[in-house]
Amino acid sequence: MKIEEIHSFSDRLGTQGVVLCFNGPFSHGIVEQLGQALRRHMQDAFARSPLVLDVFGVFVEQAQNIQNYVGKAFAPNDPATHGLSVIAKEGERFVVQSGNRVRNADVASLEQRLSRVTSASRDELKKMYKQQLSATIPAGESAGLGLIAMARVSRDPIVYRVDPLDGDVSYFSLRVTI
Amino acid sequence: MQIAPTTSTAGVQFDEASSTLSIRGESYPENAFEFFKPIQQWVGERASKRDGVLVLEIAVTYMNTSSVKCMMDLIDQLDAASQRGANVSVRWVHSESDERIRELGEELLDAVTLPHTFVVRREDQP
C-alpha cells in the first residue's frame, strides 16, 4: 500500500464501522491478544452487556476454526494458512466475519454442515446443540459445536459463501450478526 | 490438583477441607481436550473412591465450544458416579449480570440427576 492510500484506507475502515481487522496467520497467541483488544474496546462502550461476550465468542470460534482447519489443510508457513477476521459495527448490530482458504475437496462437507445450521429454526438449533453436546467425539476431531453455537447467537441467519480460486482451493467467507 | 490460570485457560484448584474442586476464569485453550484430560482423570479417580466426596465448583466467565463439550463430559462423568452412589455435586457460580453463563449452566445441568446448585455472586464480590 502506498502512503497516499493510507488516509483513504483509514476512511474506508471508518465508514464501514470496522472495529477490529486482522489478516494473516492465526496463532493461539494472536487469538488471545486480538480477543482481549476487542473486549477492552467494546467494554468501554457497552460495559457489562452480554453483547460483548457474544461478539468475543463468535470471534474466538471463527478464529479457532480457521486455525484448526488451515493447520490440517495446508503446509506450515504456506500463505494459504492466512485468514481474515473483521468485526464491524453496522447500525445497532455487530457483524463478525471471517475468511480463509479451503481445499475444494472439503467444500462439500463444509457446505453440508452450514446448510444444516442455516436452515434450522431456533428450536432445531437448540436440539442440535444438545445432541452434539452429548455425542462421543473421536480423538483428534473437533467438538462440532462451533457453527451451531454461532447460528444460535446470530440475530440474522448466518451467511456464507464459497468462491472458487483454482482447481484445488476456494475462499470461504462467513458472516454472523450480533 | 492445581493448575494456574492463564489468559485462555481456567485456574483449577482443589481444597481438601471442603472437598471442592474449583474451575475459575476463562476457557478457550488451543486444545481444550488436552487441557481438560488431566482434570477428567483426576475427577474420575476421586469419584471412584468409596468415600470420595467431591463438589465441583464451576465459576467460569467464558468458555469456547470445545471447552463447553469438555465440561459436559466432566459433568456426565460425575453424574454417572452419582448414580453409582458417590457423594458428588456441582455448584455453578456466576455473577448476577452474567446471563450467558447462567443459561449455559442451565443447559449443561438440564439433563443430569446429579445434585447441583446455582450460586449468584454480586458484582462487588470477588
PDB file of C-alpha atoms in Angstrom:
ATOM      1  CA  MET A   1       0.000   0.000   0.000  1.00  0.00           C
ATOM      2  CA  LYS A   2       1.288   3.433  -0.951  1.00  0.00           C
ATOM      3  CA  ILE A   3       1.490   6.248   1.570  1.00  0.00           C
ATOM      4  CA  GLU A   4      -1.077   8.268  -0.409  1.00  0.00           C
ATOM      5  CA  GLU A   5      -3.561   5.438   0.150  1.00  0.00           C
ATOM      6  CA  ILE A   6      -3.318   5.345   3.963  1.00  0.00           C
ATOM      7  CA  HIS A   7      -5.802   8.163   4.541  1.00  0.00           C
ATOM      8  CA  SER A   8      -8.433   6.744   2.197  1.00  0.00           C
ATOM      9  CA  PHE A   9      -7.850   3.283   3.653  1.00  0.00           C
ATOM     10  CA  SER A  10      -8.474   4.647   7.139  1.00  0.00           C
ATOM     11  CA  ASP A  11     -11.599   6.482   5.923  1.00  0.00           C
ATOM     12  CA  ARG A  12     -12.892   3.321   4.328  1.00  0.00           C
ATOM     13  CA  LEU A  13     -12.452   1.317   7.525  1.00  0.00           C
ATOM     14  CA  GLY A  14     -14.199   4.144   9.378  1.00  0.00           C
ATOM     15  CA  THR A  15     -17.247   4.365   7.105  1.00  0.00           C
ATOM     16  CA  GLN A  16     -17.605   0.578   7.210  1.00  0.00           C
ATOM     17  CA  GLY A  17     -17.629   0.693  11.016  1.00  0.00           C
ATOM     18  CA  VAL A  18     -14.626  -1.598  11.345  1.00  0.00           C
ATOM     19  CA  VAL A  19     -13.764  -2.147  14.984  1.00  0.00           C
ATOM     20  CA  LEU A  20     -11.010  -4.696  14.505  1.00  0.00           C
ATOM     21  CA  CYS A  21      -9.432  -6.353  11.500  1.00  0.00           C
ATOM     22  CA  PHE A  22      -6.695  -8.930  11.254  1.00  0.00           C
ATOM     23  CA  ASN A  23      -5.374 -10.552   8.096  1.00  0.00           C
ATOM     24  CA  GLY A  24      -2.573 -13.058   8.455  1.00  0.00           C
ATOM     25  CA  PRO A  25      -1.517 -16.260  10.186  1.00  0.00           C
ATOM     26  CA  PHE A  26      -3.718 -17.146  13.174  1.00  0.00           C
ATOM     27  CA  SER A  27      -1.858 -18.486  16.171  1.00  0.00           C
ATOM     28  CA  HIS A  28      -3.244 -19.067  19.633  1.00  0.00           C
ATOM     29  CA  GLY A  29      -1.323 -16.041  20.934  1.00  0.00           C
ATOM     30  CA  ILE A  30      -2.898 -13.853  18.227  1.00  0.00           C
ATOM     31  CA  VAL A  31      -6.392 -15.123  19.122  1.00  0.00           C
ATOM     32  CA  GLU A  32      -5.776 -14.278  22.793  1.00  0.00           C
ATOM     33  CA  GLN A  33      -4.383 -10.830  22.081  1.00  0.00           C
ATOM     34  CA  LEU A  34      -6.948  -9.780  19.470  1.00  0.00           C
ATOM     35  CA  GLY A  35      -9.708 -11.129  21.702  1.00  0.00           C
ATOM     36  CA  GLN A  36      -8.515  -9.086  24.663  1.00  0.00           C
ATOM     37  CA  ALA A  37      -8.202  -5.957  22.499  1.00  0.00           C
ATOM     38  CA  LEU A  38     -11.711  -6.477  21.105  1.00  0.00           C
ATOM     39  CA  ARG A  39     -13.221  -6.836  24.557  1.00  0.00           C
ATOM     40  CA  ARG A  40     -11.420  -3.838  26.017  1.00  0.00           C
ATOM     41  CA  HIS A  41     -12.573  -1.758  23.077  1.00  0.00           C
ATOM     42  CA  MET A  42     -16.196  -2.920  23.372  1.00  0.00           C
ATOM     43  CA  GLN A  43     -16.343  -2.749  27.157  1.00  0.00           C
ATOM     44  CA  ASP A  44     -15.644   0.977  27.013  1.00  0.00           C
ATOM     45  CA  ALA A  45     -18.884   1.428  25.088  1.00  0.00           C
ATOM     46  CA  PHE A  46     -21.063  -1.417  26.330  1.00  0.00           C
ATOM     47  CA  ALA A  47     -19.853  -2.114  29.885  1.00  0.00           C
ATOM     48  CA  ARG A  48     -21.319  -5.408  31.046  1.00  0.00           C
ATOM     49  CA  SER A  49     -23.690  -6.080  28.204  1.00  0.00           C
ATOM     50  CA  PRO A  50     -23.873  -9.750  27.112  1.00  0.00           C
ATOM     51  CA  LEU A  51     -23.259  -8.315  23.631  1.00  0.00           C
ATOM     52  CA  VAL A  52     -19.525  -8.035  24.397  1.00  0.00           C
ATOM     53  CA  LEU A  53     -19.264 -11.717  25.275  1.00  0.00           C
ATOM     54  CA  ASP A  54     -21.373 -12.748  22.276  1.00  0.00           C
ATOM     55  CA  VAL A  55     -19.162 -10.835  19.824  1.00  0.00           C
ATOM     56  CA  PHE A  56     -15.997 -12.087  21.529  1.00  0.00           C
ATOM     57  CA  GLY A  57     -17.342 -15.653  21.498  1.00  0.00           C
ATOM     58  CA  VAL A  58     -18.071 -15.618  17.764  1.00  0.00           C
ATOM     59  CA  PHE A  59     -14.645 -14.096  17.073  1.00  0.00           C
ATOM     60  CA  VAL A  60     -12.980 -16.919  19.067  1.00  0.00           C
ATOM     61  CA  GLU A  61     -14.981 -19.665  17.312  1.00  0.00           C
ATOM     62  CA  GLN A  62     -14.213 -18.267  13.855  1.00  0.00           C
ATOM     63  CA  ALA A  63     -10.522 -17.700  14.614  1.00  0.00           C
ATOM     64  CA  GLN A  64     -10.068 -21.150  16.152  1.00  0.00           C
ATOM     65  CA  ASN A  65     -11.945 -22.769  13.266  1.00  0.00           C
ATOM     66  CA  ILE A  66      -9.536 -21.107  10.841  1.00  0.00           C
ATOM     67  CA  GLN A  67      -6.518 -22.067  12.946  1.00  0.00           C
ATOM     68  CA  ASN A  68      -7.599 -25.707  13.245  1.00  0.00           C
ATOM     69  CA  TYR A  69      -8.658 -26.070   9.631  1.00  0.00           C
ATOM     70  CA  VAL A  70      -5.734 -24.429   7.829  1.00  0.00           C
ATOM     71  CA  GLY A  71      -3.279 -26.224  10.131  1.00  0.00           C
ATOM     72  CA  LYS A  72      -4.554 -29.531   8.777  1.00  0.00           C
ATOM     73  CA  ALA A  73      -5.227 -28.495   5.177  1.00  0.00           C
ATOM     74  CA  PHE A  74      -2.073 -26.574   4.257  1.00  0.00           C
ATOM     75  CA  ALA A  75       1.656 -26.779   4.916  1.00  0.00           C
ATOM     76  CA  PRO A  76       3.011 -24.615   7.778  1.00  0.00           C
ATOM     77  CA  ASN A  77       4.037 -21.127   6.587  1.00  0.00           C
ATOM     78  CA  ASP A  78       2.087 -21.548   3.330  1.00  0.00           C
ATOM     79  CA  PRO A  79       0.403 -18.150   2.709  1.00  0.00           C
ATOM     80  CA  ALA A  80      -2.796 -20.176   2.207  1.00  0.00           C
ATOM     81  CA  THR A  81      -2.866 -20.629   6.009  1.00  0.00           C
ATOM     82  CA  HIS A  82      -3.543 -16.891   6.423  1.00  0.00           C
ATOM     83  CA  GLY A  83      -7.042 -15.952   7.460  1.00  0.00           C
ATOM     84  CA  LEU A  84      -9.079 -12.804   7.898  1.00  0.00           C
ATOM     85  CA  SER A  85     -11.142 -11.694  10.860  1.00  0.00           C
ATOM     86  CA  VAL A  86     -13.115  -8.469  10.722  1.00  0.00           C
ATOM     87  CA  ILE A  87     -15.519  -7.110  13.287  1.00  0.00           C
ATOM     88  CA  ALA A  88     -17.607  -4.097  12.312  1.00  0.00           C
ATOM     89  CA  LYS A  89     -20.481  -2.118  13.726  1.00  0.00           C
ATOM     90  CA  GLU A  90     -23.354  -1.777  11.237  1.00  0.00           C
ATOM     91  CA  GLY A  91     -26.032   0.435  12.759  1.00  0.00           C
ATOM     92  CA  GLU A  92     -27.025  -1.166  16.037  1.00  0.00           C
ATOM     93  CA  ARG A  93     -25.559  -4.536  15.128  1.00  0.00           C
ATOM     94  CA  PHE A  94     -22.102  -6.010  15.332  1.00  0.00           C
ATOM     95  CA  VAL A  95     -21.051  -8.120  12.380  1.00  0.00           C
ATOM     96  CA  VAL A  96     -18.326 -10.695  12.916  1.00  0.00           C
ATOM     97  CA  GLN A  97     -16.913 -12.038   9.664  1.00  0.00           C
ATOM     98  CA  SER A  98     -14.093 -14.354   8.758  1.00  0.00           C
ATOM     99  CA  GLY A  99     -12.407 -15.555   5.600  1.00  0.00           C
ATOM    100  CA  ASN A 100      -9.972 -18.324   4.800  1.00  0.00           C
ATOM    101  CA  ARG A 101      -8.876 -20.677   2.063  1.00  0.00           C
ATOM    102  CA  VAL A 102     -10.330 -24.166   1.939  1.00  0.00           C
ATOM    103  CA  ARG A 103      -9.408 -27.229  -0.110  1.00  0.00           C
ATOM    104  CA  ASN A 104     -12.024 -27.880  -2.772  1.00  0.00           C
ATOM    105  CA  ALA A 105     -12.157 -31.476  -1.535  1.00  0.00           C
ATOM    106  CA  ASP A 106     -13.507 -30.175   1.809  1.00  0.00           C
ATOM    107  CA  VAL A 107     -16.114 -27.782   0.388  1.00  0.00           C
ATOM    108  CA  ALA A 108     -18.970 -30.289   0.091  1.00  0.00           C
ATOM    109  CA  SER A 109     -18.843 -31.391   3.752  1.00  0.00           C
ATOM    110  CA  LEU A 110     -18.426 -27.775   4.909  1.00  0.00           C
ATOM    111  CA  GLU A 111     -21.462 -26.660   2.883  1.00  0.00           C
ATOM    112  CA  GLN A 112     -23.451 -29.593   4.190  1.00  0.00           C
ATOM    113  CA  ARG A 113     -22.773 -28.614   7.817  1.00  0.00           C
ATOM    114  CA  LEU A 114     -23.526 -24.961   7.057  1.00  0.00           C
ATOM    115  CA  SER A 115     -26.776 -25.620   5.237  1.00  0.00           C
ATOM    116  CA  ARG A 116     -27.904 -27.753   8.180  1.00  0.00           C
ATOM    117  CA  VAL A 117     -27.471 -24.869  10.616  1.00  0.00           C
ATOM    118  CA  THR A 118     -28.687 -22.089   8.314  1.00  0.00           C
ATOM    119  CA  SER A 119     -31.941 -23.917   7.526  1.00  0.00           C
ATOM    120  CA  ALA A 120     -32.681 -24.811  11.174  1.00  0.00           C
ATOM    121  CA  SER A 121     -35.153 -22.945  13.390  1.00  0.00           C
ATOM    122  CA  ARG A 122     -34.155 -21.712  16.880  1.00  0.00           C
ATOM    123  CA  ASP A 123     -35.667 -24.806  18.475  1.00  0.00           C
ATOM    124  CA  GLU A 124     -33.976 -27.123  15.996  1.00  0.00           C
ATOM    125  CA  LEU A 125     -30.646 -25.422  16.655  1.00  0.00           C
ATOM    126  CA  LYS A 126     -31.117 -25.912  20.381  1.00  0.00           C
ATOM    127  CA  LYS A 127     -31.870 -29.604  19.802  1.00  0.00           C
ATOM    128  CA  MET A 128     -28.846 -29.985  17.502  1.00  0.00           C
ATOM    129  CA  TYR A 129     -26.645 -28.299  20.087  1.00  0.00           C
ATOM    130  CA  LYS A 130     -27.810 -30.639  22.848  1.00  0.00           C
ATOM    131  CA  GLN A 131     -27.374 -33.691  20.647  1.00  0.00           C
ATOM    132  CA  GLN A 132     -23.852 -32.695  19.698  1.00  0.00           C
ATOM    133  CA  LEU A 133     -23.066 -31.873  23.328  1.00  0.00           C
ATOM    134  CA  SER A 134     -23.746 -35.448  24.403  1.00  0.00           C
ATOM    135  CA  ALA A 135     -22.202 -37.067  21.309  1.00  0.00           C
ATOM    136  CA  THR A 136     -18.995 -39.065  21.617  1.00  0.00           C
ATOM    137  CA  ILE A 137     -16.234 -37.272  19.728  1.00  0.00           C
ATOM    138  CA  PRO A 138     -13.468 -39.386  18.168  1.00  0.00           C
ATOM    139  CA  ALA A 139      -9.977 -38.359  19.359  1.00  0.00           C
ATOM    140  CA  GLY A 140      -8.488 -35.543  17.316  1.00  0.00           C
ATOM    141  CA  GLU A 141     -11.823 -34.299  15.984  1.00  0.00           C
ATOM    142  CA  SER A 142     -13.495 -31.030  16.871  1.00  0.00           C
ATOM    143  CA  ALA A 143     -16.471 -30.831  19.213  1.00  0.00           C
ATOM    144  CA  GLY A 144     -18.651 -29.875  16.220  1.00  0.00           C
ATOM    145  CA  LEU A 145     -20.460 -27.212  18.221  1.00  0.00           C
ATOM    146  CA  GLY A 146     -18.932 -24.043  16.775  1.00  0.00           C
ATOM    147  CA  LEU A 147     -21.212 -23.483  13.781  1.00  0.00           C
ATOM    148  CA  ILE A 148     -24.329 -24.402  15.750  1.00  0.00           C
ATOM    149  CA  ALA A 149     -23.340 -22.023  18.559  1.00  0.00           C
ATOM    150  CA  MET A 150     -22.704 -19.200  16.060  1.00  0.00           C
ATOM    151  CA  ALA A 151     -26.070 -19.794  14.384  1.00  0.00           C
ATOM    152  CA  ARG A 152     -27.781 -19.713  17.779  1.00  0.00           C
ATOM    153  CA  VAL A 153     -26.282 -16.396  18.792  1.00  0.00           C
ATOM    154  CA  SER A 154     -26.678 -14.739  15.361  1.00  0.00           C
ATOM    155  CA  ARG A 155     -29.648 -12.374  15.149  1.00  0.00           C
ATOM    156  CA  ASP A 156     -29.975 -12.815  11.386  1.00  0.00           C
ATOM    157  CA  PRO A 157     -29.349 -16.207   9.796  1.00  0.00           C
ATOM    158  CA  ILE A 158     -25.612 -16.701   9.306  1.00  0.00           C
ATOM    159  CA  VAL A 159     -24.440 -16.102   5.759  1.00  0.00           C
ATOM    160  CA  TYR A 160     -21.599 -17.880   3.983  1.00  0.00           C
ATOM    161  CA  ARG A 161     -20.120 -18.064   0.523  1.00  0.00           C
ATOM    162  CA  VAL A 162     -17.509 -20.141  -1.223  1.00  0.00           C
ATOM    163  CA  ASP A 163     -15.615 -18.548  -4.123  1.00  0.00           C
ATOM    164  CA  PRO A 164     -13.558 -20.987  -6.232  1.00  0.00           C
ATOM    165  CA  LEU A 165      -9.979 -19.727  -6.714  1.00  0.00           C
ATOM    166  CA  ASP A 166      -8.473 -22.556  -8.741  1.00  0.00           C
ATOM    167  CA  GLY A 167      -8.770 -26.315  -9.223  1.00  0.00           C
ATOM    168  CA  ASP A 168      -7.621 -27.015  -5.682  1.00  0.00           C
ATOM    169  CA  VAL A 169      -8.572 -24.104  -3.444  1.00  0.00           C
ATOM    170  CA  SER A 170     -11.609 -21.900  -2.728  1.00  0.00           C
ATOM    171  CA  TYR A 171     -12.144 -18.894  -0.491  1.00  0.00           C
ATOM    172  CA  PHE A 172     -14.677 -19.343   2.310  1.00  0.00           C
ATOM    173  CA  SER A 173     -16.391 -16.343   3.927  1.00  0.00           C
ATOM    174  CA  LEU A 174     -18.668 -16.418   6.950  1.00  0.00           C
ATOM    175  CA  ARG A 175     -20.880 -13.661   8.396  1.00  0.00           C
ATOM    176  CA  VAL A 176     -22.514 -13.664  11.810  1.00  0.00           C
ATOM    177  CA  THR A 177     -24.650 -10.745  13.016  1.00  0.00           C
ATOM    178  CA  ILE A 178     -24.928  -9.967  16.718  1.00  0.00           C
TER     179      ILE A 178
ATOM    180  CA  MET B   1      -4.816 -30.924  41.651  1.00  0.00           C
ATOM    181  CA  GLN B   2      -3.765 -27.378  40.867  1.00  0.00           C
ATOM    182  CA  ILE B   3      -3.426 -25.563  37.552  1.00  0.00           C
ATOM    183  CA  ALA B   4      -2.533 -21.874  37.425  1.00  0.00           C
ATOM    184  CA  PRO B   5      -4.829 -19.744  35.249  1.00  0.00           C
ATOM    185  CA  THR B   6      -3.685 -18.095  32.027  1.00  0.00           C
ATOM    186  CA  THR B   7      -5.443 -15.662  29.650  1.00  0.00           C
ATOM    187  CA  SER B   8      -7.225 -18.508  27.883  1.00  0.00           C
ATOM    188  CA  THR B   9      -7.214 -21.322  30.415  1.00  0.00           C
ATOM    189  CA  ALA B  10      -9.049 -21.581  33.707  1.00  0.00           C
ATOM    190  CA  GLY B  11      -7.411 -21.916  37.092  1.00  0.00           C
ATOM    191  CA  VAL B  12      -8.094 -25.249  38.766  1.00  0.00           C
ATOM    192  CA  GLN B  13      -7.705 -25.798  42.481  1.00  0.00           C
ATOM    193  CA  PHE B  14      -8.674 -28.485  44.949  1.00  0.00           C
ATOM    194  CA  ASP B  15      -9.499 -27.617  48.534  1.00  0.00           C
ATOM    195  CA  GLU B  16      -9.241 -30.753  50.661  1.00  0.00           C
ATOM    196  CA  ALA B  17     -11.082 -29.284  53.663  1.00  0.00           C
ATOM    197  CA  SER B  18     -14.249 -28.612  51.667  1.00  0.00           C
ATOM    198  CA  SER B  19     -13.652 -31.387  49.099  1.00  0.00           C
ATOM    199  CA  THR B  20     -14.149 -28.736  46.454  1.00  0.00           C
ATOM    200  CA  LEU B  21     -12.502 -28.711  43.062  1.00  0.00           C
ATOM    201  CA  SER B  22     -12.989 -25.251  41.610  1.00  0.00           C
ATOM    202  CA  ILE B  23     -12.546 -24.257  37.993  1.00  0.00           C
ATOM    203  CA  ARG B  24     -12.396 -20.488  37.611  1.00  0.00           C
ATOM    204  CA  GLY B  25     -11.806 -17.996  34.871  1.00  0.00           C
ATOM    205  CA  GLU B  26     -11.997 -18.200  31.116  1.00  0.00           C
ATOM    206  CA  SER B  27     -11.501 -21.247  28.968  1.00  0.00           C
ATOM    207  CA  TYR B  28     -10.634 -21.104  25.271  1.00  0.00           C
ATOM    208  CA  PRO B  29      -7.412 -23.094  25.053  1.00  0.00           C
ATOM    209  CA  GLU B  30      -5.736 -24.010  21.805  1.00  0.00           C
ATOM    210  CA  ASN B  31      -6.660 -27.610  22.590  1.00  0.00           C
ATOM    211  CA  ALA B  32      -9.465 -27.921  25.133  1.00  0.00           C
ATOM    212  CA  PHE B  33      -9.384 -31.737  25.104  1.00  0.00           C
ATOM    213  CA  GLU B  34      -5.721 -31.720  26.174  1.00  0.00           C
ATOM    214  CA  PHE B  35      -6.402 -29.135  28.854  1.00  0.00           C
ATOM    215  CA  PHE B  36      -9.359 -30.999  30.368  1.00  0.00           C
ATOM    216  CA  LYS B  37      -7.865 -34.514  30.150  1.00  0.00           C
ATOM    217  CA  PRO B  38      -5.909 -34.398  33.468  1.00  0.00           C
ATOM    218  CA  ILE B  39      -8.925 -32.836  35.213  1.00  0.00           C
ATOM    219  CA  GLN B  40     -11.218 -35.585  33.921  1.00  0.00           C
ATOM    220  CA  GLN B  41      -8.684 -38.211  35.034  1.00  0.00           C
ATOM    221  CA  TRP B  42      -8.353 -36.690  38.487  1.00  0.00           C
ATOM    222  CA  VAL B  43     -12.138 -36.392  38.911  1.00  0.00           C
ATOM    223  CA  GLY B  44     -12.583 -39.987  37.698  1.00  0.00           C
ATOM    224  CA  GLU B  45     -10.165 -41.301  40.322  1.00  0.00           C
ATOM    225  CA  ARG B  46     -11.618 -39.198  43.090  1.00  0.00           C
ATOM    226  CA  ALA B  47     -15.232 -40.071  42.279  1.00  0.00           C
ATOM    227  CA  SER B  48     -14.497 -43.792  42.077  1.00  0.00           C
ATOM    228  CA  LYS B  49     -13.331 -43.956  45.720  1.00  0.00           C
ATOM    229  CA  ARG B  50     -15.975 -45.224  48.089  1.00  0.00           C
ATOM    230  CA  ASP B  51     -15.701 -42.222  50.414  1.00  0.00           C
ATOM    231  CA  GLY B  52     -14.965 -39.868  47.541  1.00  0.00           C
ATOM    232  CA  VAL B  53     -16.838 -36.717  48.421  1.00  0.00           C
ATOM    233  CA  LEU B  54     -16.462 -34.106  45.703  1.00  0.00           C
ATOM    234  CA  VAL B  55     -18.020 -30.744  44.981  1.00  0.00           C
ATOM    235  CA  LEU B  56     -17.207 -29.435  41.513  1.00  0.00           C
ATOM    236  CA  GLU B  57     -17.404 -25.656  41.603  1.00  0.00           C
ATOM    237  CA  ILE B  58     -17.619 -24.163  38.128  1.00  0.00           C
ATOM    238  CA  ALA B  59     -17.064 -20.400  38.153  1.00  0.00           C
ATOM    239  CA  VAL B  60     -16.132 -19.748  34.551  1.00  0.00           C
ATOM    240  CA  THR B  61     -16.855 -16.438  32.874  1.00  0.00           C
ATOM    241  CA  TYR B  62     -16.400 -17.612  29.292  1.00  0.00           C
ATOM    242  CA  MET B  63     -15.947 -20.960  27.540  1.00  0.00           C
ATOM    243  CA  ASN B  64     -15.412 -21.665  23.863  1.00  0.00           C
ATOM    244  CA  THR B  65     -17.462 -24.507  22.394  1.00  0.00           C
ATOM    245  CA  SER B  66     -14.767 -27.187  22.760  1.00  0.00           C
ATOM    246  CA  SER B  67     -14.422 -26.274  26.446  1.00  0.00           C
ATOM    247  CA  VAL B  68     -18.213 -26.491  26.789  1.00  0.00           C
ATOM    248  CA  LYS B  69     -18.040 -30.003  25.333  1.00  0.00           C
ATOM    249  CA  CYS B  70     -15.259 -30.987  27.775  1.00  0.00           C
ATOM    250  CA  MET B  71     -17.219 -29.520  30.686  1.00  0.00           C
ATOM    251  CA  MET B  72     -20.281 -31.502  29.611  1.00  0.00           C
ATOM    252  CA  ASP B  73     -18.171 -34.682  29.579  1.00  0.00           C
ATOM    253  CA  LEU B  74     -16.868 -33.846  33.064  1.00  0.00           C
ATOM    254  CA  ILE B  75     -20.413 -33.298  34.365  1.00  0.00           C
ATOM    255  CA  ASP B  76     -21.585 -36.547  32.704  1.00  0.00           C
ATOM    256  CA  GLN B  77     -18.704 -38.340  34.399  1.00  0.00           C
ATOM    257  CA  LEU B  78     -19.817 -37.001  37.789  1.00  0.00           C
ATOM    258  CA  ASP B  79     -23.443 -37.800  37.007  1.00  0.00           C
ATOM    259  CA  ALA B  80     -22.517 -41.443  36.358  1.00  0.00           C
ATOM    260  CA  ALA B  81     -20.543 -41.538  39.645  1.00  0.00           C
ATOM    261  CA  SER B  82     -23.517 -40.023  41.441  1.00  0.00           C
ATOM    262  CA  GLN B  83     -25.800 -42.723  40.062  1.00  0.00           C
ATOM    263  CA  ARG B  84     -23.358 -45.320  41.433  1.00  0.00           C
ATOM    264  CA  GLY B  85     -23.805 -43.746  44.865  1.00  0.00           C
ATOM    265  CA  ALA B  86     -20.821 -41.360  45.048  1.00  0.00           C
ATOM    266  CA  ASN B  87     -21.302 -38.204  47.096  1.00  0.00           C
ATOM    267  CA  VAL B  88     -20.671 -35.719  44.302  1.00  0.00           C
ATOM    268  CA  SER B  89     -22.321 -32.469  43.301  1.00  0.00           C
ATOM    269  CA  VAL B  90     -21.893 -29.387  41.124  1.00  0.00           C
ATOM    270  CA  ARG B  91     -22.003 -25.754  42.181  1.00  0.00           C
ATOM    271  CA  TRP B  92     -22.382 -23.386  39.233  1.00  0.00           C
ATOM    272  CA  VAL B  93     -21.245 -19.873  40.153  1.00  0.00           C
ATOM    273  CA  HIS B  94     -21.926 -16.784  38.055  1.00  0.00           C
ATOM    274  CA  SER B  95     -22.218 -13.052  38.606  1.00  0.00           C
ATOM    275  CA  GLU B  96     -25.685 -11.536  38.643  1.00  0.00           C
ATOM    276  CA  SER B  97     -25.281  -9.735  35.308  1.00  0.00           C
ATOM    277  CA  ASP B  98     -23.822 -12.747  33.551  1.00  0.00           C
ATOM    278  CA  GLU B  99     -26.934 -14.193  31.940  1.00  0.00           C
ATOM    279  CA  ARG B 100     -24.993 -16.033  29.212  1.00  0.00           C
ATOM    280  CA  ILE B 101     -23.110 -18.128  31.762  1.00  0.00           C
ATOM    281  CA  ARG B 102     -26.318 -18.772  33.690  1.00  0.00           C
ATOM    282  CA  GLU B 103     -28.041 -20.042  30.507  1.00  0.00           C
ATOM    283  CA  LEU B 104     -25.042 -22.219  29.708  1.00  0.00           C
ATOM    284  CA  GLY B 105     -25.120 -23.753  33.190  1.00  0.00           C
ATOM    285  CA  GLU B 106     -28.819 -24.469  32.861  1.00  0.00           C
ATOM    286  CA  GLU B 107     -28.218 -26.204  29.535  1.00  0.00           C
ATOM    287  CA  LEU B 108     -25.341 -28.311  30.823  1.00  0.00           C
ATOM    288  CA  LEU B 109     -27.118 -29.326  34.013  1.00  0.00           C
ATOM    289  CA  ASP B 110     -30.555 -29.725  32.459  1.00  0.00           C
ATOM    290  CA  ALA B 111     -30.379 -33.468  31.787  1.00  0.00           C
ATOM    291  CA  VAL B 112     -28.401 -34.650  34.814  1.00  0.00           C
ATOM    292  CA  THR B 113     -29.742 -36.166  38.034  1.00  0.00           C
ATOM    293  CA  LEU B 114     -26.577 -35.131  39.885  1.00  0.00           C
ATOM    294  CA  PRO B 115     -27.274 -32.697  42.764  1.00  0.00           C
ATOM    295  CA  HIS B 116     -26.456 -29.167  41.588  1.00  0.00           C
ATOM    296  CA  THR B 117     -26.953 -25.602  42.724  1.00  0.00           C
ATOM    297  CA  PHE B 118     -26.621 -22.188  41.152  1.00  0.00           C
ATOM    298  CA  VAL B 119     -24.839 -19.523  43.142  1.00  0.00           C
ATOM    299  CA  VAL B 120     -25.288 -15.916  42.070  1.00  0.00           C
ATOM    300  CA  ARG B 121     -22.408 -13.700  43.067  1.00  0.00           C
ATOM    301  CA  ARG B 122     -22.984  -9.980  43.492  1.00  0.00           C
ATOM    302  CA  GLU B 123     -20.955  -7.744  41.196  1.00  0.00           C
ATOM    303  CA  ASP B 124     -18.989  -6.169  44.033  1.00  0.00           C
ATOM    304  CA  GLN B 125     -17.804  -9.549  45.310  1.00  0.00           C
ATOM    305  CA  PRO B 126     -14.551 -11.030  44.060  1.00  0.00           C
TER     306      PRO B 126
END
